[in-house]
mmCIF file of C-alpha atoms in Angstrom:
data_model
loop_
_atom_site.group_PDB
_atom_site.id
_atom_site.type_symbol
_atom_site.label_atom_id
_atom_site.label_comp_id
_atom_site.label_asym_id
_atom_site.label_seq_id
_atom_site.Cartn_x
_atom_site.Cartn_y
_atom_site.Cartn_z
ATOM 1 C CA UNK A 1217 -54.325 -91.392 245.657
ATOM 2 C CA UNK A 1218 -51.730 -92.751 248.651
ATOM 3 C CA UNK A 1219 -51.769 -96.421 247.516
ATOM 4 C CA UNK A 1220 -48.875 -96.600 250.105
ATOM 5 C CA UNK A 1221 -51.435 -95.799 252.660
ATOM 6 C CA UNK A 1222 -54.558 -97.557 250.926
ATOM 7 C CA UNK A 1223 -53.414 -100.446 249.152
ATOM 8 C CA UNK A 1224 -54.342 -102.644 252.000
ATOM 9 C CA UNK A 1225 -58.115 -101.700 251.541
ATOM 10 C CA UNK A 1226 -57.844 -101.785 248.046
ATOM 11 C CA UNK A 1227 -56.283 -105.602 248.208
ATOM 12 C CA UNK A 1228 -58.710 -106.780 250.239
ATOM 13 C CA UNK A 1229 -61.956 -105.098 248.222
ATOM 14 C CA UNK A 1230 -59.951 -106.365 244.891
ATOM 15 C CA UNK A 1231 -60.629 -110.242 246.466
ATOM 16 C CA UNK A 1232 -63.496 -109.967 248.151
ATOM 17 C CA UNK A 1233 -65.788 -108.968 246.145
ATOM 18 C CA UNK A 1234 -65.971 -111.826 243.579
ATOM 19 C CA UNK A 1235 -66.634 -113.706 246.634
ATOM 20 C CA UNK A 1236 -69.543 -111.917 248.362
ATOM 21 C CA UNK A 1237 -71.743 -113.893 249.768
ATOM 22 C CA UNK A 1238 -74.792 -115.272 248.717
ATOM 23 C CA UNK A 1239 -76.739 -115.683 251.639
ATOM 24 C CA UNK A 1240 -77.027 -114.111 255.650
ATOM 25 C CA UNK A 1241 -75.398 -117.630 257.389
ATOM 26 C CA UNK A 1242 -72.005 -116.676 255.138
ATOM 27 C CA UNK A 1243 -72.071 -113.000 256.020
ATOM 28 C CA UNK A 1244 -70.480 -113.571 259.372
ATOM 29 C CA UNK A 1245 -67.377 -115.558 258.489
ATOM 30 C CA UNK A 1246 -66.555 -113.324 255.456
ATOM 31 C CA UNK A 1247 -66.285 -110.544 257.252
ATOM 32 C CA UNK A 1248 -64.175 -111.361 259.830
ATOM 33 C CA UNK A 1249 -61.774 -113.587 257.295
ATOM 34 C CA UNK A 1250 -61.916 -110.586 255.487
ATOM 35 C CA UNK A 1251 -60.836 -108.070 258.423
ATOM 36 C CA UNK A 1252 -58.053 -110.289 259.504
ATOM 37 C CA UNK A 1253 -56.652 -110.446 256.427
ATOM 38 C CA UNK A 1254 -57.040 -106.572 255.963
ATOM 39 C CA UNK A 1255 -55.240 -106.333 259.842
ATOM 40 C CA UNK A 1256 -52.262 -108.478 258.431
ATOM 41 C CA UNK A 1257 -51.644 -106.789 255.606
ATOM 42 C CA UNK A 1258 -51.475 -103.361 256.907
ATOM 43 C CA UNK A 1259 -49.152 -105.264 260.111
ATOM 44 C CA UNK A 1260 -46.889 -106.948 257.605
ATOM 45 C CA UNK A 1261 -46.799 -103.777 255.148
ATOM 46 C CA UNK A 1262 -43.405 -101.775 254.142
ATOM 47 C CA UNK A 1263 -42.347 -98.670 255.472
ATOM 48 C CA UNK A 1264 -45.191 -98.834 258.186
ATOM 49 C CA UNK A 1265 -44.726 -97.052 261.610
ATOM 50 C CA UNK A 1266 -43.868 -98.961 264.654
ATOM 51 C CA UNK A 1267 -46.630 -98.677 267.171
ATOM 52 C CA UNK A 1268 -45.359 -100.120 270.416
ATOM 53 C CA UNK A 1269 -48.531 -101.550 272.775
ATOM 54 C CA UNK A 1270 -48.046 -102.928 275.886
ATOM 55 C CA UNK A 1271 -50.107 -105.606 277.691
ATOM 56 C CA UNK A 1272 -52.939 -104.189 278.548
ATOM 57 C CA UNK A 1273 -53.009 -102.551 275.119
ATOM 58 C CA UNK A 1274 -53.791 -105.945 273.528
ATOM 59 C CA UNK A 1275 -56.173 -107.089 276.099
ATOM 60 C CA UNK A 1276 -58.167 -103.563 275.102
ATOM 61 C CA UNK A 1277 -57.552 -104.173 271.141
ATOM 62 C CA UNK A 1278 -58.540 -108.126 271.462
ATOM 63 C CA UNK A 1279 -61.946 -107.046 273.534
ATOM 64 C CA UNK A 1280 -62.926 -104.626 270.775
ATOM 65 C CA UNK A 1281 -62.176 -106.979 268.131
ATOM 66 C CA UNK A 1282 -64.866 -109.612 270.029
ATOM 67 C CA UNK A 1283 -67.097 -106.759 270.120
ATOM 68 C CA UNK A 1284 -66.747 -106.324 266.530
ATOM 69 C CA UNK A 1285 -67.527 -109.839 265.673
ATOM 70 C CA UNK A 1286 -70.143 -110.428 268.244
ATOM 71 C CA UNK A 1287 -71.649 -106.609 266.435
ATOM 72 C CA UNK A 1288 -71.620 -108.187 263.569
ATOM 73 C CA UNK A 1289 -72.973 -111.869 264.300
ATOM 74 C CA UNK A 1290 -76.217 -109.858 266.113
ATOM 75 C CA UNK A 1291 -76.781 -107.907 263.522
ATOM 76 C CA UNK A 1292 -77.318 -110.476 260.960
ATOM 77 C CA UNK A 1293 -79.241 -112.492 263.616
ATOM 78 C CA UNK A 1294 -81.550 -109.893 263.736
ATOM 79 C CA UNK A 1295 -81.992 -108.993 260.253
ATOM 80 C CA UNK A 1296 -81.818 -112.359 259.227
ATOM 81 C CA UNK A 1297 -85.774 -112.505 257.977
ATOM 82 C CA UNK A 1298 -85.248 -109.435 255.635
ATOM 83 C CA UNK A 1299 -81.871 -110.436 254.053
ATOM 84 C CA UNK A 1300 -82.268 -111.910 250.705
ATOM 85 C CA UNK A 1301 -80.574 -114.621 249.181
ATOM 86 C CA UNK A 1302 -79.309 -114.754 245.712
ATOM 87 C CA UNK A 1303 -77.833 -117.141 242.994
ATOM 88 C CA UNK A 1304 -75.407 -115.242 241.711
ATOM 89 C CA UNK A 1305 -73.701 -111.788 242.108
ATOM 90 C CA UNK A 1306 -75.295 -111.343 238.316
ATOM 91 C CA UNK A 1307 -78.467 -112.049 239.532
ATOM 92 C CA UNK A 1308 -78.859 -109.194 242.144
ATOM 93 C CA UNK A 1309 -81.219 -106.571 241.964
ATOM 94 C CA UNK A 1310 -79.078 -103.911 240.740
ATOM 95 C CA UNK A 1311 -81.702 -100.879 241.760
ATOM 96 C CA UNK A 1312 -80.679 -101.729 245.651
ATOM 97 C CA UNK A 1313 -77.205 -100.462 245.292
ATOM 98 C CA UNK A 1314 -79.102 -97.351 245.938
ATOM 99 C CA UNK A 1315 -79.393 -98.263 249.313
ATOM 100 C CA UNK A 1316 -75.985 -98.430 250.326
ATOM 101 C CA UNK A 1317 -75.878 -94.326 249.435
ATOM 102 C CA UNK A 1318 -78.666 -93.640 251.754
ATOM 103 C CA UNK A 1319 -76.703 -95.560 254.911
ATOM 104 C CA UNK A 1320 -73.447 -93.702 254.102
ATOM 105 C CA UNK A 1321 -75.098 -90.188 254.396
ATOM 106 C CA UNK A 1322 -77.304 -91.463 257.432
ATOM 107 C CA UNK A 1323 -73.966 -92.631 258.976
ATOM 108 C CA UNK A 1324 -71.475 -90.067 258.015
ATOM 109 C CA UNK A 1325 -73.942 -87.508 259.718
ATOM 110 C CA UNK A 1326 -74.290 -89.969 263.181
ATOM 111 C CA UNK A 1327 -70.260 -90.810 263.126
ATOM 112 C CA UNK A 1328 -69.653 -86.860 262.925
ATOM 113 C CA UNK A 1329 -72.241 -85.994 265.474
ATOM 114 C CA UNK A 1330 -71.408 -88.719 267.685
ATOM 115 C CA UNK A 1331 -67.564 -88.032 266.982
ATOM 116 C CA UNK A 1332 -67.787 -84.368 267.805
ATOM 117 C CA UNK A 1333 -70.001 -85.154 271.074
ATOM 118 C CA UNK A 1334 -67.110 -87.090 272.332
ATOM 119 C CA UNK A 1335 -64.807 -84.380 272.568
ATOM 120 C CA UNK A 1336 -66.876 -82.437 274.509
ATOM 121 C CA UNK A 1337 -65.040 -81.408 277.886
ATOM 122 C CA UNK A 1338 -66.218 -83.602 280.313
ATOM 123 C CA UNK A 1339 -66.896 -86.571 278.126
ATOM 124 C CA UNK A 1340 -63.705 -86.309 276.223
ATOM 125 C CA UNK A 1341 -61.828 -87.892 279.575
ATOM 126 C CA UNK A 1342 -63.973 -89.918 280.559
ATOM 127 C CA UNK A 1343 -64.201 -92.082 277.027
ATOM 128 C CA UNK A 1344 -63.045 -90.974 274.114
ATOM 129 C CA UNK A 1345 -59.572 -89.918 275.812
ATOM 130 C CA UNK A 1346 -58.385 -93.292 275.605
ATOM 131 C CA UNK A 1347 -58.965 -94.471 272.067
ATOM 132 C CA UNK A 1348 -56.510 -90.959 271.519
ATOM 133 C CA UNK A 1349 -53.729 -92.197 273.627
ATOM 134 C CA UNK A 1350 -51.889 -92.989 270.364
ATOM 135 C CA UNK A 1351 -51.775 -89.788 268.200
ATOM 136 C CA UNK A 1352 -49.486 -91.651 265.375
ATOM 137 C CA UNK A 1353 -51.786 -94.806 264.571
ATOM 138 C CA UNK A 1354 -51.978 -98.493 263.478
ATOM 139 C CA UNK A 1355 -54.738 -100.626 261.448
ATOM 140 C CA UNK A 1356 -54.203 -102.043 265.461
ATOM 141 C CA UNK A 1357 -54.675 -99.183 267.493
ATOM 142 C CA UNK A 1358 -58.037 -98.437 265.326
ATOM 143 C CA UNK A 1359 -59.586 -100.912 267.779
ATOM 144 C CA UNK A 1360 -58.083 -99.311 271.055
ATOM 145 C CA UNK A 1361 -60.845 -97.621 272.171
ATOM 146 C CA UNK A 1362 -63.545 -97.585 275.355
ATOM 147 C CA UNK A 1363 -66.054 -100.405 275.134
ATOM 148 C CA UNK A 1364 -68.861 -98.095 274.863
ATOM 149 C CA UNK A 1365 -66.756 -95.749 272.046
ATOM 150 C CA UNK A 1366 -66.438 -99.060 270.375
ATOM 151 C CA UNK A 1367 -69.971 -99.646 270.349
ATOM 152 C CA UNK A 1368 -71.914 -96.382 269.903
ATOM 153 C CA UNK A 1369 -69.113 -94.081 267.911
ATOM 154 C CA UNK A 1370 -67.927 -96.788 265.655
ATOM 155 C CA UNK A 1371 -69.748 -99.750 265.264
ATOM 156 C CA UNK A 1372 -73.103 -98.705 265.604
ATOM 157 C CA UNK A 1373 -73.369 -95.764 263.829
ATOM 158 C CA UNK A 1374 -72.563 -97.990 260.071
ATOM 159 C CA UNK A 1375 -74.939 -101.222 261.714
ATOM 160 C CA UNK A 1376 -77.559 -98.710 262.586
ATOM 161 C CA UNK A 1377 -78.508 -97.648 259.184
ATOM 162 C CA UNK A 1378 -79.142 -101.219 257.195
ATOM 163 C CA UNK A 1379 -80.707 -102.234 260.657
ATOM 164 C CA UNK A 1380 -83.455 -99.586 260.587
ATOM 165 C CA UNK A 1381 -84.049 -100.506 256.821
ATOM 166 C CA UNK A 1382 -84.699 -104.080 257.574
ATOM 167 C CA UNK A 1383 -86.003 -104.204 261.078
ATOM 168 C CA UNK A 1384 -87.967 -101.350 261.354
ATOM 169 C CA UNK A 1385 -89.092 -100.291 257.850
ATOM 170 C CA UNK A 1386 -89.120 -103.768 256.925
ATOM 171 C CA UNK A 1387 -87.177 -103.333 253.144
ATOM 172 C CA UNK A 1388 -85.517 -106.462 252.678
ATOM 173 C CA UNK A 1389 -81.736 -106.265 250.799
ATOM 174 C CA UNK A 1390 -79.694 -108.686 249.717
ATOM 175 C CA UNK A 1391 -77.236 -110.491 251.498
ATOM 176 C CA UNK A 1392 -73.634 -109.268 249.414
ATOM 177 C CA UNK A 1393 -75.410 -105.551 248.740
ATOM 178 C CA UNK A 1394 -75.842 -105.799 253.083
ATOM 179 C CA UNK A 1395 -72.018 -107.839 253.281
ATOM 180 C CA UNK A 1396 -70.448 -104.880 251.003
ATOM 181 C CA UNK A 1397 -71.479 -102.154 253.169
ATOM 182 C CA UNK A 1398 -70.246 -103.339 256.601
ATOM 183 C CA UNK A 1399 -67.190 -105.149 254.938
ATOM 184 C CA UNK A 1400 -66.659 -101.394 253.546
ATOM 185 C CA UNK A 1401 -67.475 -99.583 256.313
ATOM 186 C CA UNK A 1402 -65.069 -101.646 258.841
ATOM 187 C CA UNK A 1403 -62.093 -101.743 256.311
ATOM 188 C CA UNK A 1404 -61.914 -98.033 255.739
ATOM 189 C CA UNK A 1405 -62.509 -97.433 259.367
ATOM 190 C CA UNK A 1406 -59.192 -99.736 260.176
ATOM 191 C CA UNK A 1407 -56.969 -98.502 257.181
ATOM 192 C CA UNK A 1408 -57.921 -94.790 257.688
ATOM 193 C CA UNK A 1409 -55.681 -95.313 261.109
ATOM 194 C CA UNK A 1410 -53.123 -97.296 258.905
ATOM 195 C CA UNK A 1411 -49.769 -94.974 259.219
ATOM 196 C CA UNK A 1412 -46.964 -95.065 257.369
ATOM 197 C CA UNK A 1413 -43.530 -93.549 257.537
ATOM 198 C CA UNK A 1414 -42.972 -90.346 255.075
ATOM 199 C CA UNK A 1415 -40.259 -88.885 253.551
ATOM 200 C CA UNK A 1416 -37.854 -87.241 256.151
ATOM 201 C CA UNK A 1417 -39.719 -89.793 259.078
ATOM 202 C CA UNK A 1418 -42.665 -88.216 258.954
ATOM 203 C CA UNK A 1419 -45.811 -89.971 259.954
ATOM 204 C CA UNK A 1420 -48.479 -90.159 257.061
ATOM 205 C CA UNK A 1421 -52.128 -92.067 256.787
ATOM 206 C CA UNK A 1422 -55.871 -90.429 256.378
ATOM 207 C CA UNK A 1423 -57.204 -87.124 257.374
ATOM 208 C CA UNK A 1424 -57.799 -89.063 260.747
ATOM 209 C CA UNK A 1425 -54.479 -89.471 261.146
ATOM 210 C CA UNK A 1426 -54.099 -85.704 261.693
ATOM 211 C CA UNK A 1427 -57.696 -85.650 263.723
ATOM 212 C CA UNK A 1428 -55.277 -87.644 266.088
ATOM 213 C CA UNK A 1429 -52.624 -85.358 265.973
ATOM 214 C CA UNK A 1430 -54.563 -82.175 266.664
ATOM 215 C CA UNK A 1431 -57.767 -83.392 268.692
ATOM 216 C CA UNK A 1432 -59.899 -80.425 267.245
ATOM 217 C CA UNK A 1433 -59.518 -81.361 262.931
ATOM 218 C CA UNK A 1434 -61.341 -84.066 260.782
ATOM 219 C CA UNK A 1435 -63.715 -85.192 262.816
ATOM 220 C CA UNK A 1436 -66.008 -86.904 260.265
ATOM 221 C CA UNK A 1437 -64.732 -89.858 257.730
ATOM 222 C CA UNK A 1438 -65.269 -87.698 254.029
ATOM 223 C CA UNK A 1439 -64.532 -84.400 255.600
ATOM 224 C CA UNK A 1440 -67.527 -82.664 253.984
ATOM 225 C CA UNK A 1441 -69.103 -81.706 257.364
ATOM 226 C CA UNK A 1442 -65.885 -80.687 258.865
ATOM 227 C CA UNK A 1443 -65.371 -78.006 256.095
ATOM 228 C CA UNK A 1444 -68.945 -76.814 256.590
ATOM 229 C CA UNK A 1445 -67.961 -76.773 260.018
ATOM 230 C CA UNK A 1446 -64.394 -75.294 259.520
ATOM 231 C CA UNK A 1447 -62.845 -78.028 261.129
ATOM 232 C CA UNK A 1448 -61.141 -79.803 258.398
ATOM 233 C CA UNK A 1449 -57.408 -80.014 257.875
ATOM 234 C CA UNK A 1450 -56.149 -81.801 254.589
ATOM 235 C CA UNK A 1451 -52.889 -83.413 254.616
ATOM 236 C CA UNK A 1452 -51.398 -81.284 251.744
ATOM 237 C CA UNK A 1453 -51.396 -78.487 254.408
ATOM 238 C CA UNK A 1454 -49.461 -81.170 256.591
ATOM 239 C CA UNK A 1455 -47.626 -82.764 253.595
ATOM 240 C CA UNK A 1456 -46.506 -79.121 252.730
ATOM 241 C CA UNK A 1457 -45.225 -78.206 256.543
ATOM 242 C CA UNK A 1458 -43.118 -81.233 256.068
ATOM 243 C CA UNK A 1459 -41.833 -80.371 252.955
ATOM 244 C CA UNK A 1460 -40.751 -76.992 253.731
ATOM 245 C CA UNK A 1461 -38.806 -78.747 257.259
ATOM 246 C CA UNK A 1462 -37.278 -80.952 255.071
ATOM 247 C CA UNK A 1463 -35.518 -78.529 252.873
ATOM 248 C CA UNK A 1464 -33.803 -76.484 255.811
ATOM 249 C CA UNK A 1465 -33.030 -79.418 257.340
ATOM 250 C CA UNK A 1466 -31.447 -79.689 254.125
ATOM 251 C CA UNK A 1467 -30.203 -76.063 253.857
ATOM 252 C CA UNK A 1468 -28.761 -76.431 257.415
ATOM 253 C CA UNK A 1469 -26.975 -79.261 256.637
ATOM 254 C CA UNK A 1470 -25.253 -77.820 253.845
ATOM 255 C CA UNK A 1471 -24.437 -74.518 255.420
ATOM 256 C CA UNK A 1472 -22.878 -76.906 258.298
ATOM 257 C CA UNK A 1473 -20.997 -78.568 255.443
ATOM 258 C CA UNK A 1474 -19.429 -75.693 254.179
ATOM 259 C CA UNK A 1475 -18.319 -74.245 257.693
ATOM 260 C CA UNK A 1476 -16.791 -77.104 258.725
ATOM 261 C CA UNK A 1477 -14.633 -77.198 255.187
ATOM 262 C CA UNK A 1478 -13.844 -73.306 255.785
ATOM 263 C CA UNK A 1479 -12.420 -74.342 259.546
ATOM 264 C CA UNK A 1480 -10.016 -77.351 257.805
ATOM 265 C CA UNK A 1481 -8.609 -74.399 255.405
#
């Protein structure tokens, strides 16, 4: 496990979840506390890569950010009559976790879909392009992205599930079972573009770090319809490339050494 890459996720899960909240009217302003905190500690971690943005770069980062909020706040304002309150975390109905596995395999299939649709020639340029303009990546740059990427591709695809439940279907869940799942979903999705710097320089993060690397690899978040699909690449194929540049950077260095000694004699 990359706890040099993770540990902000892991942090923020580690605090948050003794403090879920009870009811919908909290969800809101735990989850964005809870995302900010995640941004600054992936901005303010060691050995992180240096993502330069410009200008315009923030404007795009700040709008996507609103539209993450403002995703979130009309989600709960819609789902508001089928999300139950509870006491305590002790309290909850423990049979509804099973929920949370039905959304994730609804969403992982959409996000993949969705994902791969994206980079279809075409459609690639005219959206998707942009949120690729920076192929090594920061917890930031997760949220540079077209509006309408932002929306459908991202956000979307992990509301869509727990909407359809409550809205549609009419199954009501409880408010931290309903907090967990978008808290989860929107954490991963920033700290799986969380980079940091390897040994030797090299850049290291998720398998969606190299999706941004090679435009054709990982397009899905678990990888398991990517390797039916024979696009996945793991990062021990990466890792191992590195490794083996390393050591004749190494070798070359030495053999450099050793001429330059024989030319003093």
């Amino acid at each position: 496990m990359d706890l040099h890459h993770t540990w902000p996720k892991h942090l923020t899960f580690a605090l948050a979840i003794p403090l879920l909240p009870r009811c919908s009217d909290d969800m809101v302003p735990f989850m964005s506390t809870g995302l900010v905190f995640c941004l600054l500690c992936c901005h303010f971690s060691p050995n992180k890569a240096h993502i330069p943005t410009n200008y315009w770069d923030k404007i795009v980062i700040g709008t996507n950010l609103f539209l993450t909020f403002l995703s979130a706040q009309i989600f709960v304002s819609t789902g508001k009559d089928y999300i139950q309150s509870v006491d305590t975390l002790t309290s909850l109905p423990w049979a509804q976790l099973a929920y949370p596995l039905c959304w994730v395999t609804v969403e992982e299939t959409l996000f993949y879909l969705i994902h791969k649709f994206f980079h279809r020639p075409g459609i690639y340029e005219k959206c998707h392009k942009m949120h690729h303009k920076f192929k090594t990546t920061s917890a930031w740059t997760s949220f540079y992205s077209h509006p309408f990427d932002q929306l459908f591709a991202i956000l979307w695809t992990a509301l869509g599930p727990p909407l359809f439940q409550l809205c549609v279907l009419k199954i009501p869940v409880c408010a931290p079972i309903v907090t967990l799942w978008l808290f989860g979903a929107i954490i991963t999705f920033t700290v799986s573009h969380h980079t940091v710097t390897g040994s030797g320089g090299h850049a290291e993060g998720s398998d969606h770090l190299e999706h941004h690397q090679k435009f054709n690899v990982n397009f899905g978040n678990f990888g398991y319809y990517d390797i039916m699909g024979g696009s996945y690449a793991g990062r021990m194929e990466q890792r191992e490339k590195n490794r083996i540049k390393d050591e004749k950077r190494k070798v070359g260095g030495e053999r450099k050494k050793v001429e330059e000694e024989k030319k003093v004699e």
